[in-house]
Coordinates of C-alpha atoms in Angstrom, one line a residue:
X24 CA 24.2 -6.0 4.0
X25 CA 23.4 -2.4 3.6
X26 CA 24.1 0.6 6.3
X27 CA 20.5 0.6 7.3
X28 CA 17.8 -1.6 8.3
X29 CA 14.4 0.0 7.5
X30 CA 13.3 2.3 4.7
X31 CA 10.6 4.2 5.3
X32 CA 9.0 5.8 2.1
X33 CA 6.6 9.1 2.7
X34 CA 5.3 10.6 -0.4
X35 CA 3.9 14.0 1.3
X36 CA 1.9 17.4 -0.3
X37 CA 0.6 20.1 1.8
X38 CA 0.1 18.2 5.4
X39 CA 3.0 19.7 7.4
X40 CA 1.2 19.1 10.5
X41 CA 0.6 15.2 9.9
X42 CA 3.6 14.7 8.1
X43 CA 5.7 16.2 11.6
X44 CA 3.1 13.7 14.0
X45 CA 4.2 10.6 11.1
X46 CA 8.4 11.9 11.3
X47 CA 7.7 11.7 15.3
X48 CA 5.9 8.4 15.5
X49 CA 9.1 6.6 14.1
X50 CA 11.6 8.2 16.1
X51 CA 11.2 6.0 19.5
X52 CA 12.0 2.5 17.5
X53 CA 15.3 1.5 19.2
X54 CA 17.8 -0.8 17.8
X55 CA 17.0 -0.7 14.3
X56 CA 19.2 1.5 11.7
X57 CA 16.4 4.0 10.1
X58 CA 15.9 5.9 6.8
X59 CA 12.9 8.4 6.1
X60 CA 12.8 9.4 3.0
X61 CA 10.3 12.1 2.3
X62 CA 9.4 12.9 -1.5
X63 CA 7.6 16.1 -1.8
X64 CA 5.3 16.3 -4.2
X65 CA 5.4 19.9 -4.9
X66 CA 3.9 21.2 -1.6
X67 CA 3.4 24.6 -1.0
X68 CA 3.1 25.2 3.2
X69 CA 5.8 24.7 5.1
X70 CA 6.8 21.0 4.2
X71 CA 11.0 21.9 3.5
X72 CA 11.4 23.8 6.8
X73 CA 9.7 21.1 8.9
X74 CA 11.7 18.5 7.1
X75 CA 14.9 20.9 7.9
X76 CA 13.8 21.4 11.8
X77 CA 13.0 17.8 12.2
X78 CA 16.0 16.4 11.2
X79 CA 18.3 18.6 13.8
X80 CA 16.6 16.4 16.2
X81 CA 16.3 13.1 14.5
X82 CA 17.8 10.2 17.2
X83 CA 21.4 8.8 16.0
X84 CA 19.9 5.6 14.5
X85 CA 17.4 7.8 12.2
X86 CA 18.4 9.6 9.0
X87 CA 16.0 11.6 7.3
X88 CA 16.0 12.0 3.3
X89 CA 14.0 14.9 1.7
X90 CA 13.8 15.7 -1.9
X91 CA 11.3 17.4 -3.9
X92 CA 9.3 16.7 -7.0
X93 CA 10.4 19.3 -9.7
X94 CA 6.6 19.1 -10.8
X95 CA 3.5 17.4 -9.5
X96 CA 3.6 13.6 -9.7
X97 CA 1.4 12.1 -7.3
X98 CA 1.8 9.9 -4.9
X99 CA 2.8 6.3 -6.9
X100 CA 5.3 8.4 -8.9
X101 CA 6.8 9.5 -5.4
X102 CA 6.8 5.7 -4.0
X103 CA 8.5 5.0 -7.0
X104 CA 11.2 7.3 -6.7
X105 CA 11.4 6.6 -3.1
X106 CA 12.0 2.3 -4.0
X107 CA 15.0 3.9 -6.1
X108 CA 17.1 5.6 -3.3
X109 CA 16.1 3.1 -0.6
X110 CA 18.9 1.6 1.3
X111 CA 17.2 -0.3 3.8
X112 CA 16.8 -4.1 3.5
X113 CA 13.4 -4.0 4.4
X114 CA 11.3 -1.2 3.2
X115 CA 7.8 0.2 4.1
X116 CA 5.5 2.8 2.4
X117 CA 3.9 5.1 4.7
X118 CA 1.1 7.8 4.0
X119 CA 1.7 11.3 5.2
X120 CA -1.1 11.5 7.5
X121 CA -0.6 8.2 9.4
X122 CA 1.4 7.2 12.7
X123 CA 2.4 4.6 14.2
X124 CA 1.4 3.4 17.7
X125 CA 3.8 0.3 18.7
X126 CA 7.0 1.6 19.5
X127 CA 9.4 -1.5 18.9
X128 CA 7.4 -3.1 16.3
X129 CA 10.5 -2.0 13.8
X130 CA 12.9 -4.4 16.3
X131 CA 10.4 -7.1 15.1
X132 CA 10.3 -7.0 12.1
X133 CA 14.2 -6.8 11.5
X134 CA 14.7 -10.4 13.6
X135 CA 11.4 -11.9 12.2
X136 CA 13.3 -11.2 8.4
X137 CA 16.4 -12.0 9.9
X138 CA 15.6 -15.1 11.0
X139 CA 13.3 -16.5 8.6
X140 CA 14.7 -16.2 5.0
X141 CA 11.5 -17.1 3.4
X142 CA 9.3 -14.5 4.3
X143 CA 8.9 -11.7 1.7
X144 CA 6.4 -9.5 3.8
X145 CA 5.7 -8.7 7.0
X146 CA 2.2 -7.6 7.4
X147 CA 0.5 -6.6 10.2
X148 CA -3.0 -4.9 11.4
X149 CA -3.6 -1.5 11.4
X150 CA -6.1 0.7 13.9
X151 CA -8.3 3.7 12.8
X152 CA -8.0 7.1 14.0
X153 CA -11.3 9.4 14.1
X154 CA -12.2 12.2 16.1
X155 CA -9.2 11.8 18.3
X156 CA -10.1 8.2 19.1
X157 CA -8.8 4.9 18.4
X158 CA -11.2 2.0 16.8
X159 CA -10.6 -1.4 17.2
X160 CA -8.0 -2.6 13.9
X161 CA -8.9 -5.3 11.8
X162 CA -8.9 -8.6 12.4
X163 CA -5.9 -10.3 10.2
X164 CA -7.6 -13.9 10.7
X165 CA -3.8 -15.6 11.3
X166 CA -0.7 -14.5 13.7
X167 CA 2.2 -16.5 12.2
X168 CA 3.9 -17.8 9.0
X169 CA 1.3 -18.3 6.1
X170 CA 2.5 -19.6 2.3
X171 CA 3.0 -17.2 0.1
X172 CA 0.3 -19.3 -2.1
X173 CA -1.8 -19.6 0.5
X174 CA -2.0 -15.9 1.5
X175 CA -1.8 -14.6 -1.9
X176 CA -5.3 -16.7 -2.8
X177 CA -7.2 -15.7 -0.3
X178 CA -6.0 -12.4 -0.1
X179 CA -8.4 -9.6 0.6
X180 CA -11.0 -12.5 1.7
X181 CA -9.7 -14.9 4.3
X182 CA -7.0 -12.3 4.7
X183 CA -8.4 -9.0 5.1
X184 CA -6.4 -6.2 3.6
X185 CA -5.0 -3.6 6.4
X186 CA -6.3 -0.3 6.1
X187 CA -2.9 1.3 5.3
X188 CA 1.0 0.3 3.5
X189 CA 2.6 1.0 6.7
X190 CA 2.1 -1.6 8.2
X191 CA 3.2 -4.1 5.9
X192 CA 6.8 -4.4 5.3
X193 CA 9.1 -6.3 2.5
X194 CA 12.1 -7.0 1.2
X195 CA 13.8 -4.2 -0.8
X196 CA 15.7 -5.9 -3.1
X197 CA 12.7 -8.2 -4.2
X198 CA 10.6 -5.6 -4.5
X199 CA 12.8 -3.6 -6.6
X200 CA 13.1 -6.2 -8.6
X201 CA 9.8 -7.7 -8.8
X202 CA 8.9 -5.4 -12.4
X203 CA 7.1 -3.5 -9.8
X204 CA 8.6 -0.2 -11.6
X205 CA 6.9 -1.4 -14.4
X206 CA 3.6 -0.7 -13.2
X207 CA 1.9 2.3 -14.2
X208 CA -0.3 2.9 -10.9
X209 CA 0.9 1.8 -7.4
X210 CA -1.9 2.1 -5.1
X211 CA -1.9 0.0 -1.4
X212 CA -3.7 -3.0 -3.2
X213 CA -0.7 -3.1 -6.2
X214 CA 2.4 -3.0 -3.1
X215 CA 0.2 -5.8 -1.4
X216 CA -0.5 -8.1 -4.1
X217 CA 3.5 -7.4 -5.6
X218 CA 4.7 -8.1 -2.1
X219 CA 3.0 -11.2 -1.4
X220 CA 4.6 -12.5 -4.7
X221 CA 8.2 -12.3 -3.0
X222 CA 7.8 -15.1 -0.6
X223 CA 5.9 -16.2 2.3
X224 CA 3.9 -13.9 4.6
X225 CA 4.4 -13.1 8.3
X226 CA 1.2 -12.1 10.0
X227 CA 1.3 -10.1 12.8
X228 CA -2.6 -9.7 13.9
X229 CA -1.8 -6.8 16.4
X230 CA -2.5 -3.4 15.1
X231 CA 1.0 -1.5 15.0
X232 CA -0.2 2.0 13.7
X233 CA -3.4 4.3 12.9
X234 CA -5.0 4.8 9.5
X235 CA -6.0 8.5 9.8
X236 CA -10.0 9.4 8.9
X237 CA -10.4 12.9 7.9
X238 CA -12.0 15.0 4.7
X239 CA -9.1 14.2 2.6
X240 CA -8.4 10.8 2.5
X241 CA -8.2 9.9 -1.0
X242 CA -10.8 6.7 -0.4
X243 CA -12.9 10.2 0.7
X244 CA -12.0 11.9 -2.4
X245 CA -13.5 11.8 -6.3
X246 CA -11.0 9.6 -7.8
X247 CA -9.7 10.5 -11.5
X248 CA -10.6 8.5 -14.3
X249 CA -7.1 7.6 -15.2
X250 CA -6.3 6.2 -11.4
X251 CA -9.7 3.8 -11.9
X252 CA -8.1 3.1 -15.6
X253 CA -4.7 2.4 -14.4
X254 CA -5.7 -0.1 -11.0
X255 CA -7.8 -1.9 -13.0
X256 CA -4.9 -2.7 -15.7
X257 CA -2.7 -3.3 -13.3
X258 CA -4.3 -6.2 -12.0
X259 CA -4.9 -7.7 -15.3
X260 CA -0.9 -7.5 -15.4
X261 CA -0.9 -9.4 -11.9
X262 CA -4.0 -11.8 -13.2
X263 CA -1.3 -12.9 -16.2
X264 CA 1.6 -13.1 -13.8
X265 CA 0.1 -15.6 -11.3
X266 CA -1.3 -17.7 -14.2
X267 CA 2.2 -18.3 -16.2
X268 CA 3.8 -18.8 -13.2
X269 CA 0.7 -21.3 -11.8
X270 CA 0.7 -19.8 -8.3
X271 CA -2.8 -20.0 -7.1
X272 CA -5.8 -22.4 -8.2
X273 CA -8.7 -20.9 -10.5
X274 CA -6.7 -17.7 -11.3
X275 CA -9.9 -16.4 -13.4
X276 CA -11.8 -16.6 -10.5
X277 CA -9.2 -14.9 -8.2
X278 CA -8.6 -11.7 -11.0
X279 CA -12.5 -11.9 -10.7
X280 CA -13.0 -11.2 -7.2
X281 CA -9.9 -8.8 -7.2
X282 CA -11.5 -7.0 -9.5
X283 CA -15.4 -7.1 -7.9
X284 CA -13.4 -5.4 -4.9
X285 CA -12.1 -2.6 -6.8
X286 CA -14.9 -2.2 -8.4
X287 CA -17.1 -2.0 -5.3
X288 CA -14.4 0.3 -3.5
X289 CA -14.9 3.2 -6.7
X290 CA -18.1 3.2 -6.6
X291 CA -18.1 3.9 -2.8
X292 CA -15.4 6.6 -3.3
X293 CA -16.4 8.4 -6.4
X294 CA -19.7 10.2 -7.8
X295 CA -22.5 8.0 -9.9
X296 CA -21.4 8.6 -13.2
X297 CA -18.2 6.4 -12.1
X298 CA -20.3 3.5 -13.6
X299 CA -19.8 4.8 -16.8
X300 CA -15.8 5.1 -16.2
X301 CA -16.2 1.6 -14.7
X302 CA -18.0 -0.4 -17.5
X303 CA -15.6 1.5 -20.3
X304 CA -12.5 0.1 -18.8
X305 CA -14.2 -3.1 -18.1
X306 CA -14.8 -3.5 -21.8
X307 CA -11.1 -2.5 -22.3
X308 CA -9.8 -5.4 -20.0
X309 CA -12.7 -8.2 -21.4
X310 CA -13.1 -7.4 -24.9
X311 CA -12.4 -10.5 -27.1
X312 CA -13.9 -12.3 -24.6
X313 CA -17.7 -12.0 -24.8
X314 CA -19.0 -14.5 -22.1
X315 CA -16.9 -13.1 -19.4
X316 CA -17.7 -9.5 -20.7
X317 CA -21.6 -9.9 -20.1
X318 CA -20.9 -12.0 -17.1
X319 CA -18.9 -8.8 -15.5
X320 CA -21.6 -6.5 -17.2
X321 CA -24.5 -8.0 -15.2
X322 CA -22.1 -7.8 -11.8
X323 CA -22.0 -3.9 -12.5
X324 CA -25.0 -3.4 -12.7
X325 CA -26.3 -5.1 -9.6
X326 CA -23.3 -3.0 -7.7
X327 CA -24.6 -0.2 -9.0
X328 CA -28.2 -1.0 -8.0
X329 CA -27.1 -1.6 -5.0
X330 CA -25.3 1.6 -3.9
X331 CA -28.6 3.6 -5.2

């Protein structure tokens, strides 16, 4: 068994003042060994010295780990690096500009692992944060043990997706060695889907912690070609993984409806000419296959119709 409990994995750049409300959120969880490790991607405010202040006052069950990008990764590139040093047996990804709000949900999740050796993840409901004001957090649709085949099928649908990684937690050793380092883009959708894979799902349909809305959320940002590029691929990896292995029923139709949600979610987060990006990687993931390639080409363009 490792020296701590919990990893807690903060990829961070430029947001000194959310990062410090994040650090803080964590440090009431009692009875639960702790490590924050902050991967800096390169910021240029005042990340290092908050990092430095914090820790002086960190509680005794709380260690916090910085370390800084020696150029600009990005955010999966800091995740990754952060899965490497993790000594936690559980471990959680957490943006910089979210909190939590349930201050012994780590206690929790420690005895609900503890106890139940087949659960892979731990996932739970998440509220958002606007204007200084909480909004109701999604509705998770179960509260209790689901099978991992189960959960991983109707994921997304049946199963909403929370708004945010933090409050979904798994096993570190799994997900280490899961091939998820293999993955070229890990966005909250690739941890989800990669976790689910480890084992059955704990659902927790009680929101734990805040999404944060503001101007620079990246689902509010334009979104580079080669993240759009890189998500979709990455599900076609995760579409050939659950078919050899002969998880879930009608895998086509399941990589199909992953990838209609992706597709919707770019073209609500990025300018017009997204389509474009869209329909070129589309080819790239369908070509040999020329039914399925019009059948996806005629789903574009009634989501893009339908945003206009």
């Amino acid at each position: 068994m490792s020296d701590m409990d919990i990893s807690i994995v903060i990829p961070t750049y430029n947001r000194e003042l959310f990062l410090k409300e994040a650090i803080e959120s964590i440090f009431c969880q009692k009875n639960v060994r702790i490590e924050i490790i902050v991967i800096d991607d390169c910021s240029t405010d005042n990340t290092e010295t908050l990092i430095n202040e914090i820790s002086k006052r960190a509680p005794s069950n709380i260690c916090i780990i910085y370390q800084k990008n020696e150029s600009k990764q990005f955010a999966h590139i800091s995740r990754f690096k952060g899965l490497e040093i993790a000594t936690g047996d559980i471990i959680v990804f957490m943006d910089d500009d979210d909190f939590y709000i349930d201050g012994s949900v780590f206690e929790l999740v420690k005895d609900i692992f503890e106890r139940n050796k087949s659960i892979g993840a731990f996932i739970a409901s998440t509220a958002k944060f606007l204007n200084g004001e909480f909004l109701q957090g999604i509705d998770l649709n179960s509260d209790g043990i689901v099978a991992r085949d189960e959960y991983l099928q109707h994921f997304g649908f049946k199963y909403p997706k929370p708004l945010s990684t933090l409050s979904s937690f798994f096993r570190t050793d799994l997900l280490r060695n899961s091939g998820i380092n293999k993955f070229k883009m890990v966005n909250d959708t690739c941890i989800y889907l990669n976790g689910i894979l480890l084992g059955d799902v704990f659902v927790h349909n009680k929101a734990i912690a805040a999404y944060r809305v503001h101007g620079t959320n990246i689902s509010k940002s334009r979104l580079p070609l080669r993240f759009i590029i890189q998500t979709l691929e990455e599900k076609k990896r995760l579409y050939k993984k659950v078919k050899l292995e002969g998880i879930i029923n009608n895998p086509a139709i399941w990589y199909f409806n992953n990838l209609r949600n992706s597709i919707y979610y770019f073209l609500e987060s990025s300018n017009f000419d997204v389509f474009i990006i869209i329909s070129q990687s589309i080819w790239l993931l369908f070509k040999g296959n020329g039914v399925r390639l019009l059948f996806f080409r005629d789903f574009l363009q009634r989501a893009f119709c339908r945003r206009k």
